[in-house]
CSV table of C-alpha atoms in Angstrom, one decimal:
chain,number,residue,atom,x,y,z
B,113,UNK,CA,-73.8,48.1,2.3
B,114,UNK,CA,-75.7,45.9,4.8
B,115,UNK,CA,-76.0,42.4,3.5
B,116,UNK,CA,-79.4,41.0,3.0
B,117,UNK,CA,-80.3,38.3,5.6
B,118,UNK,CA,-82.8,35.9,3.9
B,119,UNK,CA,-83.2,33.6,7.0
B,120,UNK,CA,-84.0,36.5,9.2
B,121,UNK,CA,-86.9,37.6,6.9
B,122,UNK,CA,-88.1,34.0,6.1
B,123,UNK,CA,-91.3,34.3,8.2
B,124,UNK,CA,-91.7,38.0,8.8
B,125,UNK,CA,-92.5,38.9,5.2
B,126,UNK,CA,-94.0,37.1,2.2
B,127,UNK,CA,-90.9,37.9,0.1
B,128,UNK,CA,-87.4,39.0,0.7
B,129,UNK,CA,-87.8,41.4,-2.2
B,130,UNK,CA,-90.5,42.6,-4.6
B,131,UNK,CA,-89.8,44.1,-8.0
B,132,UNK,CA,-92.4,46.3,-9.6
B,133,UNK,CA,-92.2,46.1,-13.3
B,134,UNK,CA,-91.3,43.2,-15.7
B,135,UNK,CA,-89.3,45.2,-18.2
B,136,UNK,CA,-85.5,45.0,-18.7
B,137,UNK,CA,-84.7,46.6,-15.3
B,138,UNK,CA,-87.2,44.6,-13.4
B,139,UNK,CA,-86.3,41.3,-15.0
B,140,UNK,CA,-82.5,41.8,-14.4
B,141,UNK,CA,-83.1,42.7,-10.8
B,142,UNK,CA,-85.4,39.7,-10.2
B,143,UNK,CA,-82.9,37.3,-11.7
B,144,UNK,CA,-80.0,38.7,-9.6
B,145,UNK,CA,-82.1,38.5,-6.4
B,146,UNK,CA,-83.3,34.9,-7.2
B,147,UNK,CA,-79.7,33.7,-8.0
B,148,UNK,CA,-78.7,35.1,-4.6
B,149,UNK,CA,-81.0,32.6,-2.9
B,150,UNK,CA,-83.7,35.0,-1.9
B,151,UNK,CA,-87.4,34.8,-2.4
B,152,UNK,CA,-88.6,37.3,-5.0
B,153,UNK,CA,-91.8,38.3,-6.8
B,154,UNK,CA,-92.3,40.5,-9.8
B,155,UNK,CA,-95.5,42.6,-10.1
B,156,UNK,CA,-96.6,43.8,-13.5
B,157,UNK,CA,-100.1,44.8,-14.9
B,158,UNK,CA,-99.6,42.9,-18.1
B,159,UNK,CA,-100.4,39.2,-18.4
B,160,UNK,CA,-97.1,38.8,-20.4
B,161,UNK,CA,-93.6,39.7,-19.3
B,162,UNK,CA,-91.3,42.1,-21.1
B,163,UNK,CA,-92.7,45.5,-20.1
B,164,UNK,CA,-93.1,48.5,-22.4
B,165,UNK,CA,-89.7,47.6,-24.0
B,166,UNK,CA,-91.1,44.3,-25.5
B,167,UNK,CA,-94.7,45.3,-26.2
B,168,UNK,CA,-94.8,48.9,-27.3
B,169,UNK,CA,-91.2,50.3,-27.3
B,170,UNK,CA,-87.8,48.9,-28.2
B,171,UNK,CA,-88.7,45.6,-29.7
B,172,UNK,CA,-91.7,46.5,-31.9
B,173,UNK,CA,-90.2,49.8,-33.1
B,174,UNK,CA,-86.8,48.1,-34.0
B,175,UNK,CA,-88.6,45.2,-35.7
B,176,UNK,CA,-90.7,47.8,-37.6
B,177,UNK,CA,-87.5,49.7,-38.6
B,178,UNK,CA,-86.0,46.4,-39.9
B,179,UNK,CA,-89.1,45.7,-42.0
B,180,UNK,CA,-88.9,49.3,-43.5
B,181,UNK,CA,-85.2,48.8,-44.1
B,182,UNK,CA,-86.0,45.7,-46.0
B,183,UNK,CA,-88.6,47.5,-48.0
B,184,UNK,CA,-86.0,50.2,-48.9
B,185,UNK,CA,-83.5,47.6,-50.0
B,186,UNK,CA,-86.2,45.8,-52.1
B,187,UNK,CA,-87.2,49.1,-53.6
B,188,UNK,CA,-83.7,49.6,-54.8
B,189,UNK,CA,-83.5,46.2,-56.5
B,190,UNK,CA,-85.1,46.2,-60.0
B,191,UNK,CA,-85.9,42.5,-59.7
B,192,UNK,CA,-87.6,42.5,-56.3
B,193,UNK,CA,-89.7,45.7,-56.7
B,194,UNK,CA,-91.7,44.7,-59.7
B,195,UNK,CA,-95.5,45.1,-59.3
B,196,UNK,CA,-95.3,46.3,-55.6
B,197,UNK,CA,-96.4,49.8,-54.5
B,198,UNK,CA,-94.6,50.3,-51.3
B,199,UNK,CA,-96.4,53.6,-50.7
B,200,UNK,CA,-99.7,51.8,-50.1
B,201,UNK,CA,-98.8,49.7,-47.0
B,202,UNK,CA,-100.5,50.7,-43.7
B,203,UNK,CA,-98.2,50.7,-40.7
B,204,UNK,CA,-100.0,47.9,-38.9
B,205,UNK,CA,-99.4,45.6,-41.9
B,206,UNK,CA,-95.6,46.3,-41.8
B,207,UNK,CA,-95.7,45.3,-38.1
B,208,UNK,CA,-96.5,41.6,-38.8
B,209,UNK,CA,-92.8,40.8,-38.3
B,210,UNK,CA,-92.7,42.8,-35.1
B,211,UNK,CA,-95.6,40.8,-33.6
B,212,UNK,CA,-93.8,37.6,-34.3
B,213,UNK,CA,-90.6,38.9,-32.6
B,214,UNK,CA,-92.7,40.1,-29.6
B,215,UNK,CA,-94.2,36.6,-29.2
B,216,UNK,CA,-90.8,34.9,-29.3
B,217,UNK,CA,-89.4,37.4,-26.8
B,218,UNK,CA,-92.2,36.8,-24.4
B,219,UNK,CA,-91.8,33.0,-24.6
B,220,UNK,CA,-88.1,33.3,-24.1
B,221,UNK,CA,-88.2,35.6,-21.1
B,222,UNK,CA,-91.1,33.8,-19.5
B,223,UNK,CA,-88.8,30.7,-19.3
B,224,UNK,CA,-86.3,32.8,-17.4
B,225,UNK,CA,-88.8,33.5,-14.6
B,226,UNK,CA,-89.9,29.9,-14.5
B,227,UNK,CA,-86.3,28.6,-14.4
B,228,UNK,CA,-85.3,30.9,-11.6
B,229,UNK,CA,-88.5,30.3,-9.6
B,230,UNK,CA,-89.5,34.0,-9.6
B,231,UNK,CA,-93.2,34.5,-8.7
B,232,UNK,CA,-95.2,36.6,-11.2
B,233,UNK,CA,-98.1,38.6,-9.9
B,234,UNK,CA,-100.2,40.2,-12.7
B,235,UNK,CA,-101.8,43.4,-11.4
B,236,UNK,CA,-101.4,47.0,-10.5
B,237,UNK,CA,-99.2,47.7,-7.5
B,238,UNK,CA,-99.6,50.5,-5.0
B,239,UNK,CA,-97.7,50.9,-1.7
B,240,UNK,CA,-99.6,50.6,1.6
B,241,UNK,CA,-96.5,51.2,3.7
B,242,UNK,CA,-92.8,50.6,3.5
B,243,UNK,CA,-93.2,46.8,3.7
B,244,UNK,CA,-96.6,46.3,2.1
B,245,UNK,CA,-97.9,46.5,-1.5
B,246,UNK,CA,-101.6,46.3,-2.4
B,247,UNK,CA,-102.1,44.6,-5.8
B,248,UNK,CA,-105.2,45.1,-7.9
B,249,UNK,CA,-105.4,41.9,-9.8
B,250,UNK,CA,-106.7,41.6,-13.4
B,251,UNK,CA,-109.8,39.7,-12.2
B,252,UNK,CA,-110.9,42.5,-9.9
B,253,UNK,CA,-109.7,40.9,-6.7
B,254,UNK,CA,-107.0,42.4,-4.5
B,255,UNK,CA,-103.9,40.8,-3.0
B,256,UNK,CA,-101.7,42.1,-0.2
B,257,UNK,CA,-97.9,41.4,-0.5
B,258,UNK,CA,-95.4,42.0,2.2
B,259,UNK,CA,-91.6,42.4,1.6
B,260,UNK,CA,-88.3,43.3,3.2
B,261,UNK,CA,-87.0,45.4,0.2
B,262,UNK,CA,-88.4,46.5,-3.1
B,263,UNK,CA,-87.1,47.7,-6.5
B,264,UNK,CA,-89.3,50.1,-8.5
B,265,UNK,CA,-88.7,49.4,-12.2
B,266,UNK,CA,-92.0,50.6,-13.7
B,267,UNK,CA,-90.5,52.3,-16.8
B,268,UNK,CA,-92.0,55.3,-18.6
B,269,UNK,CA,-94.6,56.2,-21.2
B,270,UNK,CA,-94.9,59.0,-23.8
B,271,UNK,CA,-95.5,62.4,-22.2
B,272,UNK,CA,-99.0,63.6,-23.1
B,273,UNK,CA,-99.7,67.4,-22.6
B,274,UNK,CA,-103.3,68.2,-21.7
B,275,UNK,CA,-103.9,70.4,-24.7
B,276,UNK,CA,-103.4,67.6,-27.2
B,277,UNK,CA,-106.4,65.3,-27.9
B,278,UNK,CA,-104.7,61.9,-28.1
B,279,UNK,CA,-108.1,60.1,-28.4
B,280,UNK,CA,-108.4,61.6,-31.9
B,281,UNK,CA,-107.8,59.0,-34.7
B,282,UNK,CA,-105.2,61.3,-36.4
B,283,UNK,CA,-103.2,62.1,-33.3
B,284,UNK,CA,-100.6,59.6,-32.0
B,285,UNK,CA,-97.8,59.1,-29.5
B,286,UNK,CA,-95.0,56.5,-29.9
B,287,UNK,CA,-97.1,53.8,-28.2
B,288,UNK,CA,-100.4,54.5,-30.1
B,289,UNK,CA,-98.6,54.8,-33.5
B,290,UNK,CA,-98.2,51.1,-33.7
B,291,UNK,CA,-101.9,50.8,-34.1
B,292,UNK,CA,-102.2,53.1,-37.1
B,293,UNK,CA,-104.4,51.1,-39.6
B,294,UNK,CA,-104.8,53.6,-42.5
B,295,UNK,CA,-102.5,55.0,-45.2
B,296,UNK,CA,-101.2,58.5,-44.9
B,297,UNK,CA,-99.3,60.6,-47.4
B,298,UNK,CA,-97.9,63.1,-45.0
B,299,UNK,CA,-97.2,63.2,-41.3
B,300,UNK,CA,-96.0,65.7,-38.7
B,301,UNK,CA,-93.6,64.5,-36.1
B,302,UNK,CA,-93.4,66.9,-33.1
B,303,UNK,CA,-90.1,66.4,-31.2
B,304,UNK,CA,-86.8,65.5,-32.8
B,305,UNK,CA,-85.2,63.4,-30.1
B,306,UNK,CA,-84.2,59.8,-30.5
B,307,UNK,CA,-87.8,58.5,-31.0
B,308,UNK,CA,-88.8,61.3,-33.3
B,309,UNK,CA,-85.7,60.8,-35.5
B,310,UNK,CA,-86.2,57.0,-35.6
B,311,UNK,CA,-89.8,57.4,-36.7
B,312,UNK,CA,-88.8,60.1,-39.3
B,313,UNK,CA,-86.6,57.4,-40.8
B,314,UNK,CA,-89.4,54.8,-40.8
B,315,UNK,CA,-92.0,57.0,-42.3
B,316,UNK,CA,-89.6,58.4,-45.0
B,317,UNK,CA,-88.7,54.8,-45.8
B,318,UNK,CA,-92.4,54.1,-46.4
B,319,UNK,CA,-92.6,57.0,-48.8
B,320,UNK,CA,-94.4,59.5,-46.5
B,321,UNK,CA,-93.7,63.2,-46.5
B,322,UNK,CA,-92.4,64.1,-43.0
B,323,UNK,CA,-92.4,67.4,-41.3
B,324,UNK,CA,-90.0,67.0,-38.3
B,325,UNK,CA,-90.5,69.7,-35.7
B,326,UNK,CA,-87.4,70.3,-33.6
B,327,UNK,CA,-87.6,72.4,-30.5
B,328,UNK,CA,-83.8,72.7,-30.5
B,329,UNK,CA,-81.4,74.4,-33.0
B,330,UNK,CA,-79.8,71.1,-34.1
B,331,UNK,CA,-80.8,67.5,-34.4
B,332,UNK,CA,-79.6,65.4,-31.4
B,333,UNK,CA,-77.2,68.2,-30.3
B,334,UNK,CA,-75.5,66.0,-27.7
B,335,UNK,CA,-74.0,63.9,-30.6
B,336,UNK,CA,-70.7,64.7,-32.3
B,337,UNK,CA,-71.5,67.6,-34.5
B,338,UNK,CA,-70.3,65.9,-37.7
B,339,UNK,CA,-72.7,62.9,-37.0
B,340,UNK,CA,-75.6,65.2,-36.3
B,341,UNK,CA,-74.9,67.1,-39.5
B,342,UNK,CA,-74.7,63.8,-41.5
B,343,UNK,CA,-78.1,62.8,-40.1
B,344,UNK,CA,-79.7,66.1,-41.0
B,345,UNK,CA,-78.2,65.9,-44.5
B,346,UNK,CA,-79.5,62.4,-45.2
B,347,UNK,CA,-82.9,63.3,-43.8
B,348,UNK,CA,-83.2,66.2,-46.2
B,349,UNK,CA,-82.0,64.1,-49.0
B,350,UNK,CA,-84.8,61.6,-48.4
B,351,UNK,CA,-87.5,64.3,-48.1
B,352,UNK,CA,-87.7,65.1,-44.4
B,353,UNK,CA,-88.5,68.8,-43.9
B,354,UNK,CA,-86.6,69.7,-40.6
B,355,UNK,CA,-88.0,72.8,-38.8
B,356,UNK,CA,-85.5,73.8,-36.1
B,357,UNK,CA,-86.2,76.1,-33.1
B,358,UNK,CA,-90.0,75.7,-33.3
B,359,UNK,CA,-92.6,75.3,-30.6
B,360,UNK,CA,-96.2,74.4,-30.8
B,361,UNK,CA,-98.9,77.0,-30.3
B,362,UNK,CA,-102.0,74.8,-30.8
B,363,UNK,CA,-103.2,71.8,-32.8
B,364,UNK,CA,-106.5,71.7,-34.7
B,365,UNK,CA,-107.9,68.2,-35.6
B,366,UNK,CA,-110.4,67.3,-38.3
B,367,UNK,CA,-111.8,64.1,-39.7
B,368,UNK,CA,-109.4,64.1,-42.7
B,369,UNK,CA,-106.4,66.1,-41.4
B,370,UNK,CA,-104.6,68.0,-38.6
B,371,UNK,CA,-103.3,71.5,-38.7
B,372,UNK,CA,-100.3,72.4,-36.4
B,373,UNK,CA,-99.9,76.1,-35.5
B,374,UNK,CA,-96.4,77.1,-34.4
B,375,UNK,CA,-95.5,80.0,-32.2
B,376,UNK,CA,-93.3,81.4,-35.1
B,377,UNK,CA,-96.5,81.9,-37.1
B,378,UNK,CA,-96.2,78.9,-39.3
B,379,UNK,CA,-99.1,76.5,-40.1
B,380,UNK,CA,-98.6,73.0,-41.2
B,381,UNK,CA,-101.4,70.7,-42.6
B,382,UNK,CA,-100.9,67.0,-42.5
B,383,UNK,CA,-102.8,63.7,-42.5
B,384,UNK,CA,-101.7,62.9,-38.9
B,385,UNK,CA,-99.5,64.0,-36.1
B,386,UNK,CA,-97.0,61.9,-34.1
B,387,UNK,CA,-96.1,63.5,-30.7
B,388,UNK,CA,-92.6,62.5,-29.6
B,389,UNK,CA,-91.8,65.2,-27.1
B,390,UNK,CA,-90.6,63.6,-23.9
B,391,UNK,CA,-91.6,60.8,-21.6
B,392,UNK,CA,-93.1,60.4,-18.1
B,393,UNK,CA,-92.2,57.8,-15.5
B,394,UNK,CA,-95.1,55.4,-14.6
B,395,UNK,CA,-95.1,56.2,-10.9
B,396,UNK,CA,-98.4,58.0,-10.6
B,397,UNK,CA,-100.4,54.9,-9.5
B,398,UNK,CA,-97.9,53.6,-6.9
B,399,UNK,CA,-99.2,55.7,-4.0
B,400,UNK,CA,-95.6,56.8,-3.2
B,401,UNK,CA,-96.9,59.2,-0.6
B,402,UNK,CA,-97.7,56.2,1.6
B,403,UNK,CA,-93.9,55.5,2.0
B,404,UNK,CA,-92.9,59.2,2.0
B,405,UNK,CA,-91.4,59.2,-1.4
B,406,UNK,CA,-91.7,62.3,-3.6
B,407,UNK,CA,-91.2,62.0,-7.4
B,408,UNK,CA,-89.2,64.7,-9.2
B,409,UNK,CA,-89.7,65.9,-12.8
B,410,UNK,CA,-92.4,64.0,-14.7
B,411,UNK,CA,-92.7,61.3,-12.1
B,412,UNK,CA,-89.0,60.3,-12.0
B,413,UNK,CA,-87.3,59.0,-8.9
B,414,UNK,CA,-84.1,60.3,-7.5
B,415,UNK,CA,-81.6,57.6,-6.4
B,416,UNK,CA,-78.1,57.6,-4.9
B,417,UNK,CA,-75.0,55.7,-6.2
B,418,UNK,CA,-76.5,52.5,-4.9
B,419,UNK,CA,-79.8,53.0,-6.7
B,420,UNK,CA,-81.5,53.6,-3.3
B,421,UNK,CA,-84.3,56.2,-3.1
B,422,UNK,CA,-84.7,58.4,0.0
B,423,UNK,CA,-86.5,55.4,1.6
B,424,UNK,CA,-83.7,53.1,2.4
B,425,UNK,CA,-85.4,49.8,1.7
B,426,UNK,CA,-86.8,51.0,-1.7
B,427,UNK,CA,-84.6,51.0,-4.8
B,428,UNK,CA,-85.3,52.1,-8.3
B,429,UNK,CA,-83.8,51.4,-11.8
B,430,UNK,CA,-84.4,51.9,-15.5
B,431,UNK,CA,-86.4,54.7,-17.2
B,432,UNK,CA,-88.0,55.6,-13.9
B,433,UNK,CA,-84.8,57.2,-12.7
B,434,UNK,CA,-84.1,59.1,-16.0
B,435,UNK,CA,-80.6,59.0,-17.7
B,436,UNK,CA,-79.9,57.3,-20.0
B,437,UNK,CA,-83.4,55.8,-20.6
B,438,UNK,CA,-82.1,53.0,-22.8
B,439,UNK,CA,-83.2,49.3,-22.5
B,440,UNK,CA,-79.6,48.2,-22.4
B,441,UNK,CA,-78.8,50.5,-19.5
B,442,UNK,CA,-82.0,49.6,-17.7
B,443,UNK,CA,-81.0,46.0,-17.7
B,444,UNK,CA,-77.7,46.7,-16.1
B,445,UNK,CA,-79.2,49.2,-13.7
B,446,UNK,CA,-81.7,46.6,-12.5
B,447,UNK,CA,-78.9,44.1,-12.0
B,448,UNK,CA,-76.7,46.6,-10.2
B,449,UNK,CA,-79.6,47.8,-8.0
B,450,UNK,CA,-80.3,44.2,-7.0
B,451,UNK,CA,-76.6,43.5,-6.4
B,452,UNK,CA,-76.3,46.5,-4.0
B,453,UNK,CA,-79.5,45.3,-2.3
B,454,UNK,CA,-78.1,41.8,-1.6
B,455,UNK,CA,-74.8,43.2,-0.5
B,456,UNK,CA,-72.6,42.3,-3.5
B,457,UNK,CA,-69.3,44.0,-2.9
B,458,UNK,CA,-68.3,43.8,-6.5
B,459,UNK,CA,-71.3,45.8,-7.8
B,460,UNK,CA,-70.6,48.9,-9.9
B,461,UNK,CA,-73.1,51.6,-11.0
B,462,UNK,CA,-73.8,52.0,-14.7
B,463,UNK,CA,-71.6,54.8,-16.1
B,464,UNK,CA,-70.3,54.1,-19.6
B,465,UNK,CA,-73.2,53.5,-21.9
B,466,UNK,CA,-72.9,53.5,-25.7
B,467,UNK,CA,-75.5,55.5,-27.6
B,468,UNK,CA,-77.7,53.5,-29.9
B,469,UNK,CA,-80.0,55.4,-32.2
B,470,UNK,CA,-81.9,53.2,-34.8
B,471,UNK,CA,-82.4,55.7,-37.5
B,472,UNK,CA,-81.8,54.6,-41.1
B,473,UNK,CA,-78.8,54.5,-41.1
B,474,UNK,CA,-78.0,53.9,-37.4
B,475,UNK,CA,-76.0,56.1,-35.1
B,476,UNK,CA,-73.9,54.8,-32.2
B,477,UNK,CA,-71.2,56.4,-30.1
B,478,UNK,CA,-69.2,56.2,-26.8
B,479,UNK,CA,-66.8,58.6,-25.1
B,480,UNK,CA,-66.2,62.3,-25.7
B,481,UNK,CA,-67.3,64.3,-28.7
B,482,UNK,CA,-65.0,66.8,-30.6
B,483,UNK,CA,-66.9,69.7,-29.0
B,484,UNK,CA,-66.2,68.3,-25.5
B,485,UNK,CA,-62.5,67.7,-26.2
B,486,UNK,CA,-62.1,71.1,-27.7
B,487,UNK,CA,-63.8,72.8,-24.7
B,488,UNK,CA,-61.6,70.8,-22.3
B,489,UNK,CA,-58.5,71.7,-24.3
B,490,UNK,CA,-57.4,68.1,-24.9
B,491,UNK,CA,-54.9,67.7,-27.7
B,492,UNK,CA,-56.8,65.2,-29.8
B,493,UNK,CA,-56.7,64.0,-33.3
B,494,UNK,CA,-59.3,62.4,-35.6
B,495,UNK,CA,-59.2,59.2,-37.6
B,496,UNK,CA,-61.9,58.6,-40.2
B,497,UNK,CA,-63.1,55.7,-42.3
B,498,UNK,CA,-65.8,56.4,-44.8
B,499,UNK,CA,-67.9,53.4,-45.5
B,500,UNK,CA,-68.0,54.0,-49.3
B,501,UNK,CA,-64.3,53.0,-49.4
B,502,UNK,CA,-64.9,49.7,-47.6
B,503,UNK,CA,-65.2,46.6,-49.8
B,504,UNK,CA,-67.9,45.1,-47.5
B,505,UNK,CA,-70.0,48.2,-47.6
B,506,UNK,CA,-69.8,48.2,-51.4
B,507,UNK,CA,-70.8,44.5,-51.6
B,508,UNK,CA,-73.9,45.0,-49.4
B,509,UNK,CA,-74.8,48.3,-51.1
B,510,UNK,CA,-74.7,50.4,-47.9
B,511,UNK,CA,-72.1,53.0,-48.8
B,512,UNK,CA,-73.4,55.9,-46.6
B,513,UNK,CA,-71.6,56.2,-43.3
B,514,UNK,CA,-68.4,57.0,-41.4
B,515,UNK,CA,-66.5,55.7,-38.4
B,516,UNK,CA,-64.6,58.4,-36.4
B,517,UNK,CA,-62.0,57.6,-33.8
B,518,UNK,CA,-60.9,60.5,-31.5
B,519,UNK,CA,-57.6,59.9,-29.8
B,520,UNK,CA,-55.0,61.8,-27.8
B,521,UNK,CA,-52.3,62.9,-30.2
B,522,UNK,CA,-49.5,62.3,-27.7
B,523,UNK,CA,-50.5,59.1,-25.9
B,524,UNK,CA,-52.7,57.7,-28.7
B,525,UNK,CA,-55.3,56.9,-26.0
B,526,UNK,CA,-58.8,56.5,-27.6
B,527,UNK,CA,-61.1,59.2,-26.2
B,528,UNK,CA,-64.3,58.7,-28.3
B,529,UNK,CA,-65.7,56.7,-31.1
B,530,UNK,CA,-68.6,57.8,-33.3
B,531,UNK,CA,-70.3,55.8,-36.0
B,532,UNK,CA,-72.9,56.7,-38.5
B,533,UNK,CA,-74.1,54.0,-40.9
B,534,UNK,CA,-75.6,50.6,-41.3
B,535,UNK,CA,-74.7,48.2,-38.3
B,536,UNK,CA,-73.3,51.2,-36.3
B,537,UNK,CA,-74.9,49.8,-33.1
B,538,UNK,CA,-72.9,46.6,-33.6
B,539,UNK,CA,-69.7,48.2,-34.8
B,540,UNK,CA,-69.4,50.4,-31.8
B,541,UNK,CA,-68.8,47.5,-29.4
B,542,UNK,CA,-65.4,46.7,-30.8
B,543,UNK,CA,-64.3,50.2,-29.9
B,544,UNK,CA,-66.0,50.0,-26.5
B,545,UNK,CA,-64.1,46.9,-25.6
B,546,UNK,CA,-60.8,48.5,-26.5
B,547,UNK,CA,-61.6,51.7,-24.7
B,548,UNK,CA,-62.4,49.8,-21.5
B,549,UNK,CA,-59.4,47.5,-21.6
B,550,UNK,CA,-56.8,48.1,-18.9
B,551,UNK,CA,-53.5,49.3,-20.3
B,552,UNK,CA,-54.4,48.5,-23.9
B,553,UNK,CA,-56.6,51.5,-24.9
B,554,UNK,CA,-54.5,53.0,-27.7
B,555,UNK,CA,-54.9,53.5,-31.4
B,556,UNK,CA,-52.1,51.0,-31.9
B,557,UNK,CA,-54.5,48.1,-31.1
B,558,UNK,CA,-56.4,48.7,-34.3
B,559,UNK,CA,-53.3,49.2,-36.3
B,560,UNK,CA,-51.7,46.0,-35.1
B,561,UNK,CA,-54.8,43.8,-35.1
B,562,UNK,CA,-55.7,41.7,-38.2
B,563,UNK,CA,-59.4,42.1,-39.1
B,564,UNK,CA,-61.3,39.8,-41.3
B,565,UNK,CA,-61.6,41.0,-44.9
B,566,UNK,CA,-64.0,42.2,-46.2
B,567,UNK,CA,-65.9,43.3,-43.0
B,568,UNK,CA,-67.4,46.5,-41.6
B,569,UNK,CA,-65.1,46.0,-38.6
B,570,UNK,CA,-62.1,46.8,-40.9
B,571,UNK,CA,-63.2,50.4,-40.6
B,572,UNK,CA,-61.3,50.6,-37.3
B,573,UNK,CA,-58.0,49.8,-39.0
B,574,UNK,CA,-58.7,52.2,-41.8
B,575,UNK,CA,-59.7,55.0,-39.4
B,576,UNK,CA,-56.7,54.3,-37.1
B,577,UNK,CA,-54.2,54.6,-40.0
B,578,UNK,CA,-56.0,57.7,-41.2
B,579,UNK,CA,-55.6,59.3,-37.8
B,580,UNK,CA,-52.0,58.2,-37.4
B,581,UNK,CA,-51.1,60.0,-40.6
B,582,UNK,CA,-52.2,63.3,-39.0
B,583,UNK,CA,-49.8,62.9,-36.1
B,584,UNK,CA,-46.4,64.6,-36.4
């Protein structure tokens, strides 16, 4: 990689680098560039930093999930649930905690930009040529910005097919749903991916009847089959009606309801519909044709192993490049793209990413599934720890869940870890650290390590011993 020469570009361009987008990928890229001694600006249409992740995506939805989780816990407690009807709480009321979290996150991340002397330009960016961006500012004025290199980190938005009227007050996507200000008894969720499943948990927790329309044959089929089955089982236990292998024919909207017609001939009547079927990259307003850049499926950009697009001075990171479309990965991708841009020889592309799905309970995994190992004919074995047997889980009242360790039965190398249950997204990082350790990635680590008691982390020792008992 050619190293960035800041002095060479000091007077030729306004900035050594421009980052488009102030979400996780954009922020990480800007901080890396600034710490490398280069002059950088971030362009974003919002007056506050954080991107979709902070304002309409990860942060508000996970804060909402936590509030619903607290409601579920209180509902179970005979002392705390007296005189409260949890079925009569509009969604925007439950979001009061989320708004507080968003404010705090914006304040925290704004300080990062100030401390690192990163210029923030609030407006809509569009390319004029390979070294010039035209910015439509919020006050109606326009500003021209020149740069040596740029990183596109504009994120994504919910995909909206033309035949659905998203302006109707009973039709929502995952951004608009945060504004729901009325009570519903029943809701249809079309799309059973990560976002659809997370919202199915949230609405069920609020007492709504949920019809979950899955275009596939199994929920989250890329997960370990046992984990996917556990999620389906719990959903059905809590009243979610899962309809697999279904596809929309049309949607009728009325003042007091919606009616979904499926190609199988089924008709479903509900108070509202939440569309969760795919996302589109926010590249349509960037005037990419001016720099000879052609988006691929749903506006996404193709990059090489250095996060470069086909235009060599333009990089891209985060949801705009597709997989894995997670805030955690976007942050690392942005940092790596900037590292390659400035010529950091130690930069490594993002490859190993833990899955984090914030259903109730959570799902998290890393490494291979049983299906993959079976297809690859790897001689593996399974170690399990069911949460209901752990003292900590019994104490906190969260007894549903399991930790699975998949390991090579001869070398004891850990090949995959899958967790379903409360705090799964935290628990997985212990296994991740062991899997990525050089020379120490074996089941014996968990057997020979002393864990605090009682803790959820103790599940690793229990699962390791369980798996070792299967080896002969």
